[in-house]
Amino acid sequence: MDRARKRKLGNRYLTIIPLLALGLVSCKDKEKPVVEQKEIAIVEPKEHIEFGFNFNDYVVKRDTVKSGESFGQILERNKIGYPQIFHIAETAKETYDIARYLQKGRPYTLLCSKDSLEIPEKFIYQPSVEEYIVVSFKDSIHAYKSKKPIKYVEKVYTGVINSNISQTLDDDGLSLVLAYKMSDIYAWTIDFTRLQKGDRFKVIYTDKYIDDTIYAGINRIKAAYFEHNSEPFYAFRFKTDSVKGLTDFYNEEAKTLRRAFLKAPVEYKRISSRYNLNRRIALYGNKVRPHKGTDFAANIGTPIVATASGKVTKSSYTGGNGNYVKIRHNKVYETQYLHMQKRKVKAGDYVKQGDVIGWVGMTGNTSGPHVCYRFWKNGVQVDPFRQKLPEAEPIADSLKDKYLEFIKPIKYQLDNTNFKPQKLEEDELKQPEIRQATS
Ligand SMILES: [Zn+2]
């Protein structure tokens, strides 16, 4: 997915891994001088601190928990006798019951004495990339749980669309998550499936790093600027409720980017069929068979939600629709959801936007699991993606001035970021890689 990112990270790891490998090699073959040592010492400083320990003080052994392997077995294999293992496990239990939580495939590190005996002194287990548990048994036995330091790094990226946004990001080795996040923010303002060649964007986002070195993905988007058909669209993330931790995106005039309806009633894999009055189907002799709904393909059992608040007017079954639900939102708008596996609401119920009303299935006349989503305006089925729909709730009046003040420096930063020519940027990225590989 993001090869260039892996390549870049690969290089960053390169500077660390040889050091670790060296640590192991130098302990086992003490007599043999390690030839590359001098060369690598230039790349990385002498100290290697991890989990709060200086790894140079130990013989470091890393492995992963094998299927069915216990804490005791790992220690036993590493020269700790059974009575002591029992004692360690029992004492450590008081702070953290490590014996119970070892999971197959998770990494652990043994820090052993730097002598010919290589007796384990610390056992460090990583239940997740961020957390680790230390069981120390050199002088006194104790255990504790800790977290690796997490660092957020703010980045700015500019891109120009050639064919589609995924391609633009991929060419620069950036995660597609950035595309998903942006298409979410602009769900109602820009159709990302119909971007134009020459459309361009700037985005300020944060990357997450664990222990300074491990890239843990894109954290979130802070602000974005998208030029679609030469029209500018700003988006700024803003906390609207610090108690509940609610955030939303608004434009440079504090207007919401969302509409009163959710874009889709389900987390879908793809839109398998759009609203199309001129649809022709081969199966029916290429006759015009208008499709007045939007089909969202998703796995069976995926929750279906109400795209806006309203009153359930129908919850029943017909041969064509299968299990379906219809909701009236106000005098003008109604929505309908077809082919459900199971319905969760009944006629007369009030539902709020985002409430689960049923689950994806393939009941009725359908060839695969999807939701056929139908949108009614004044009693006529229309394409919701081609409607000027009412806006979602605007920002509270009391927050508007605060918001406009908040975005000033961010907007300044966006406006003063120039679009980089793509080719040049690629060359810049490649140069240091070549130099490192041959050093
Ligand atoms: Zn349909």
XYZ file of C-alpha atoms and ligand atoms in Angstrom:
440
model
C 0.000 0.000 0.000
C 2.674 2.490 0.838
C 5.853 1.081 -0.447
C 7.869 4.270 -0.317
C 6.945 4.772 3.330
C 8.161 1.259 4.091
C 11.300 1.978 2.169
C 11.881 5.115 4.177
C 11.144 3.362 7.440
C 13.229 0.421 6.365
C 16.174 2.732 6.274
C 15.436 4.114 9.683
C 15.332 0.585 11.051
C 18.553 -0.218 9.294
C 20.368 2.143 11.606
C 19.029 0.308 14.655
C 18.852 -3.341 13.728
C 22.544 -3.836 12.885
C 23.327 -2.417 16.310
C 21.085 -4.949 18.000
C 22.436 -7.750 15.903
C 25.889 -6.567 16.820
C 24.980 -6.613 20.478
C 24.160 -10.275 20.175
C 27.098 -11.193 17.975
C 29.647 -9.449 20.147
C 28.409 -11.287 23.249
C 28.662 -14.721 21.731
C 31.886 -14.379 19.814
C 33.851 -12.247 22.173
C 37.244 -13.085 20.629
C 36.313 -12.064 17.115
C 36.514 -8.348 16.514
C 33.493 -7.155 14.617
C 34.663 -5.522 11.449
C 31.658 -3.327 10.742
C 31.545 -1.904 14.230
C 33.374 1.293 13.426
C 31.223 2.014 10.451
C 27.953 1.540 12.294
C 29.025 3.417 15.368
C 28.970 6.541 13.221
C 25.340 6.017 12.309
C 23.961 5.586 15.820
C 25.057 7.027 19.165
C 26.614 4.566 21.664
C 23.687 4.397 24.042
C 20.689 2.330 23.141
C 17.877 2.997 25.580
C 14.716 0.959 25.258
C 11.987 0.288 27.847
C 14.038 2.567 30.117
C 17.119 0.293 30.059
C 20.483 0.777 28.445
C 20.723 -2.258 26.183
C 24.496 -1.996 26.084
C 24.563 -3.165 29.717
C 22.965 -6.509 28.827
C 23.010 -9.426 26.475
C 19.732 -8.800 24.676
C 17.628 -11.724 23.514
C 14.471 -11.052 21.559
C 11.838 -13.563 20.573
C 8.092 -14.028 20.250
C 5.816 -16.215 22.367
C 5.292 -19.564 20.625
C 1.999 -21.400 20.526
C 1.194 -22.855 23.954
C 4.390 -21.507 25.489
C 4.266 -20.400 29.112
C 6.232 -17.816 31.047
C 7.871 -20.637 32.995
C 8.971 -22.475 29.853
C 10.587 -19.342 28.456
C 12.546 -18.779 31.663
C 13.477 -22.435 31.980
C 14.856 -22.434 28.457
C 16.935 -19.459 29.527
C 18.687 -21.145 32.431
C 16.367 -20.298 35.309
C 15.524 -23.257 37.541
C 12.008 -24.316 38.378
C 11.827 -23.325 42.071
C 12.970 -19.842 41.168
C 10.482 -19.621 38.284
C 7.665 -20.471 40.638
C 8.858 -17.821 43.049
C 9.145 -15.202 40.284
C 5.701 -15.964 38.867
C 4.080 -15.871 42.324
C 5.739 -12.624 43.365
C 5.151 -10.872 40.034
C 1.492 -11.863 40.230
C 0.970 -9.293 42.962
C 1.611 -6.479 40.491
C 0.957 -8.112 37.135
C -0.035 -11.688 36.460
C 2.239 -12.234 33.496
C 1.684 -15.981 33.330
C -1.932 -15.387 32.428
C -1.406 -12.781 29.754
C 1.251 -14.227 27.469
C -0.178 -14.342 23.983
C 1.111 -16.327 21.063
C 3.039 -14.216 18.574
C 3.662 -11.254 20.878
C 7.280 -10.150 21.253
C 9.343 -10.356 24.426
C 12.853 -9.312 25.327
C 15.190 -10.885 27.835
C 17.926 -8.722 29.278
C 20.662 -11.070 30.460
C 23.813 -10.582 32.470
C 26.731 -9.494 30.339
C 28.952 -12.401 31.367
C 29.482 -15.920 30.113
C 26.456 -17.161 32.117
C 23.970 -14.809 30.446
C 21.484 -15.132 33.296
C 18.185 -13.360 32.592
C 17.660 -10.309 34.787
C 14.620 -8.721 33.173
C 11.768 -10.095 31.148
C 9.940 -7.520 29.030
C 6.687 -8.510 27.385
C 4.812 -6.378 24.843
C 1.065 -7.056 24.830
C 0.673 -4.245 22.243
C 2.981 -1.948 20.282
C 2.545 0.782 22.841
C 2.453 -1.112 26.159
C 5.054 -3.270 27.836
C 5.390 -5.193 31.071
C 8.689 -5.552 32.886
C 9.347 -8.412 35.257
C 12.586 -7.759 37.073
C 14.232 -10.582 39.031
C 17.802 -9.699 39.677
C 17.862 -8.450 43.259
C 14.245 -8.219 44.299
C 11.403 -9.541 42.207
C 8.902 -7.000 40.952
C 6.750 -6.298 37.927
C 5.260 -3.190 36.393
C 3.363 -2.062 33.353
C 4.407 0.915 31.284
C 3.881 2.624 27.941
C 6.366 3.511 25.299
C 6.551 7.243 24.676
C 4.220 8.370 21.908
C 5.124 11.280 19.755
C 2.881 13.159 17.361
C 4.606 14.860 14.486
C 2.783 17.461 12.499
C 3.263 17.269 8.745
C 2.143 19.236 5.754
C 1.531 17.606 2.420
C 0.523 19.062 -0.908
C -0.685 16.996 -3.824
C -1.949 17.405 -7.352
C -4.468 14.982 -8.816
C -3.393 13.242 -11.987
C -5.869 10.384 -12.080
C -7.158 9.943 -8.514
C -6.183 10.838 -4.969
C -5.012 7.321 -4.036
C -2.508 7.405 -6.893
C -1.252 10.851 -5.884
C -0.641 9.702 -2.302
C 0.830 6.364 -3.327
C 3.316 8.062 -5.662
C 4.643 9.960 -2.653
C 4.651 6.925 -0.371
C 1.852 8.240 1.800
C -0.771 6.125 3.476
C -4.173 5.840 1.817
C -5.647 6.496 5.250
C -5.082 10.138 4.432
C -7.388 9.776 1.425
C -10.088 8.061 3.503
C -9.908 10.727 6.159
C -10.157 13.489 3.594
C -13.032 11.893 1.724
C -14.813 11.708 5.090
C -14.258 15.369 5.841
C -15.388 16.426 2.368
C -18.064 13.743 2.004
C -20.759 16.308 1.231
C -18.742 18.949 -0.566
C -16.491 17.014 -2.960
C -17.207 13.755 -4.755
C -13.860 11.988 -4.530
C -14.839 9.555 -7.292
C -15.153 12.472 -9.709
C -11.997 14.460 -9.060
C -10.553 16.381 -12.009
C -6.992 16.218 -13.304
C -5.331 19.318 -11.888
C -7.435 19.398 -8.704
C -5.009 19.992 -5.867
C -4.899 20.006 -2.112
C -2.907 20.857 0.983
C -3.331 19.021 4.214
C -1.928 19.484 7.722
C -2.014 16.223 9.656
C -0.250 14.438 12.494
C 1.710 11.213 12.286
C 1.995 8.972 15.315
C 5.319 7.469 16.389
C 5.992 5.032 19.196
C 9.412 5.250 20.852
C 10.406 7.919 18.315
C 11.104 5.296 15.695
C 8.095 3.068 15.105
C 5.646 4.623 12.697
C 2.137 3.918 13.963
C 0.099 5.544 11.228
C -1.664 8.801 10.567
C -3.249 10.161 13.698
C -5.591 12.814 12.350
C -6.134 15.714 10.021
C -5.892 19.168 11.529
C -6.844 21.209 8.488
C -7.138 20.891 4.746
C -7.543 22.963 1.634
C -8.950 21.341 -1.482
C -9.174 23.000 -4.874
C -11.800 21.176 -6.907
C -12.710 22.556 -10.353
C -10.745 25.651 -9.293
C -13.077 26.209 -6.360
C -11.451 26.309 -2.897
C -12.759 24.263 0.032
C -11.263 24.782 3.467
C -11.740 22.441 6.417
C -10.590 23.023 9.989
C -10.926 20.600 12.832
C -12.425 22.228 15.925
C -13.440 20.959 19.336
C -17.070 21.882 19.907
C -17.495 20.137 23.241
C -14.407 19.638 25.365
C -16.335 17.690 28.019
C -17.657 15.075 25.586
C -14.605 15.453 23.358
C -16.704 16.244 20.290
C -14.968 17.658 17.251
C -16.146 18.628 13.818
C -14.883 20.285 10.656
C -15.970 23.727 9.524
C -14.890 25.992 6.695
C -13.207 29.423 6.794
C -16.554 31.064 7.547
C -17.413 28.673 10.380
C -19.972 26.882 8.191
C -20.388 23.158 8.701
C -19.153 20.834 5.971
C -21.803 18.243 6.762
C -25.403 17.951 5.760
C -28.396 16.944 7.861
C -28.125 13.424 6.405
C -25.270 10.972 6.706
C -23.661 10.200 3.374
C -24.332 6.475 3.709
C -26.427 4.261 5.983
C -23.667 1.702 6.363
C -19.900 1.353 6.396
C -19.702 0.101 2.856
C -17.073 -1.601 0.788
C -18.172 0.073 -2.439
C -21.176 1.621 -4.115
C -22.251 -1.227 -6.351
C -24.966 0.678 -8.167
C -25.899 4.359 -8.217
C -29.195 6.127 -8.774
C -29.688 5.891 -12.530
C -32.955 6.392 -14.399
C -31.436 5.036 -17.625
C -29.938 1.831 -16.285
C -30.041 -1.038 -18.795
C -29.679 -4.612 -17.632
C -28.489 -7.382 -19.962
C -30.471 -9.946 -17.999
C -33.661 -8.142 -18.972
C -32.758 -7.897 -22.693
C -31.021 -4.532 -22.245
C -34.301 -2.852 -21.476
C -34.254 0.316 -19.412
C -34.688 -0.616 -15.781
C -34.337 2.567 -13.769
C -32.540 2.182 -10.453
C -33.919 4.718 -8.033
C -31.755 3.723 -5.118
C -28.051 3.701 -4.258
C -26.626 0.266 -3.516
C -24.001 0.111 -0.783
C -22.265 -3.278 -0.831
C -21.278 -4.508 2.643
C -20.864 -7.780 4.499
C -23.904 -9.577 5.833
C -24.563 -8.496 9.404
C -23.040 -5.008 9.070
C -25.184 -2.556 11.067
C -27.421 -0.228 9.052
C -28.056 3.195 10.588
C -30.673 5.898 10.107
C -29.053 8.652 8.007
C -31.096 11.291 9.865
C -33.430 11.430 12.859
C -37.114 10.718 12.295
C -40.097 8.453 12.788
C -40.230 4.896 11.419
C -43.264 4.704 9.131
C -42.725 1.174 7.822
C -40.854 -1.878 9.042
C -41.955 -4.943 7.092
C -41.232 -7.503 4.377
C -42.124 -7.750 0.681
C -40.921 -10.181 -1.985
C -38.956 -7.477 -3.829
C -37.690 -5.320 -0.954
C -37.082 -8.143 1.490
C -36.877 -6.830 5.038
C -37.042 -3.037 4.806
C -37.497 0.076 6.924
C -38.810 3.464 5.903
C -38.310 6.640 7.945
C -39.989 10.047 7.669
C -37.607 12.822 8.720
C -39.809 15.868 8.183
C -42.441 17.121 5.782
C -40.045 16.937 2.843
C -37.684 13.984 3.310
C -38.071 10.219 3.742
C -35.457 7.448 3.493
C -35.835 3.722 2.913
C -33.442 0.813 3.508
C -33.886 -2.498 1.655
C -32.779 -6.167 1.716
C -32.007 -6.283 5.450
C -31.091 -9.551 7.105
C -33.010 -8.435 10.180
C -34.898 -5.318 11.254
C -34.300 -3.675 14.630
C -37.113 -1.089 14.720
C -40.874 -1.107 14.273
C -43.339 1.357 12.790
C -43.936 4.246 15.173
C -40.433 4.198 16.694
C -38.441 7.422 16.823
C -34.842 7.021 15.745
C -31.900 9.363 15.986
C -29.279 9.898 13.284
C -26.778 7.046 13.518
C -29.102 4.674 15.402
C -28.921 1.066 14.214
C -32.188 0.119 12.500
C -31.199 -3.288 11.110
C -28.411 -5.393 9.598
C -27.181 -5.960 6.035
C -28.556 -9.049 4.351
C -29.783 -10.211 0.973
C -33.493 -10.739 1.495
C -35.874 -9.969 -1.372
C -34.793 -9.513 -4.965
C -31.017 -9.150 -4.784
C -27.924 -10.985 -6.009
C -25.510 -10.000 -3.229
C -25.405 -8.490 0.263
C -26.025 -4.741 0.114
C -28.312 -1.986 1.318
C -30.472 -0.411 -1.345
C -30.850 3.111 0.022
C -33.769 5.146 -1.289
C -34.194 8.835 -0.803
C -37.498 10.631 -1.157
C -38.105 14.355 -1.551
C -41.739 15.482 -1.492
C -42.817 11.937 -2.313
C -40.490 11.523 -5.326
C -37.386 9.328 -5.317
C -34.295 11.381 -6.025
C -30.518 10.948 -6.016
C -29.320 12.156 -2.590
C -25.848 12.824 -4.014
C -27.260 15.340 -6.469
C -29.410 17.235 -3.968
C -28.827 20.509 -2.228
C -29.570 19.065 1.171
C -30.115 21.055 4.334
C -26.958 21.698 6.336
C -26.192 19.930 9.562
C -26.424 21.936 12.758
C -24.236 25.030 12.510
C -21.555 25.895 15.028
C -22.996 27.398 18.229
C -23.115 31.217 18.160
C -21.154 31.313 21.399
C -18.281 29.387 19.742
C -18.157 31.161 16.415
C -15.751 33.972 17.379
C -13.529 31.562 19.241
C -13.455 29.317 16.158
C -12.558 32.147 13.768
C -9.756 33.215 16.089
C -8.555 29.611 16.420
C -8.267 28.995 12.675
C -6.433 32.252 11.844
C -2.865 30.922 12.217
C -3.789 27.559 10.664
C -5.343 29.205 7.638
C -2.269 31.434 7.360
C -0.086 28.329 7.360
C -2.223 26.650 4.671
C -2.302 29.764 2.490
C 1.458 30.156 2.746
C 2.265 26.572 1.848
C 3.162 26.349 -1.827
C 2.307 23.407 -4.024
C 5.509 21.558 -4.731
C 6.140 20.238 -8.207
C 5.651 16.474 -7.844
C 8.697 15.358 -9.827
C 11.130 17.446 -7.826
C 9.803 16.104 -4.548
C 10.303 12.523 -5.683
C 13.946 13.187 -6.571
C 14.536 14.804 -3.210
C 13.181 11.743 -1.468
C 15.281 9.281 -3.429
C 18.678 10.940 -3.032
C 19.346 10.300 0.681
C 18.173 6.700 0.296
C 20.796 5.897 -2.324
C 23.504 7.504 -0.229
C 22.567 5.442 2.832
C 22.386 2.171 0.963
C 25.921 2.460 -0.370
C 27.579 3.782 2.782
Zn -30.842 -0.926 -5.217
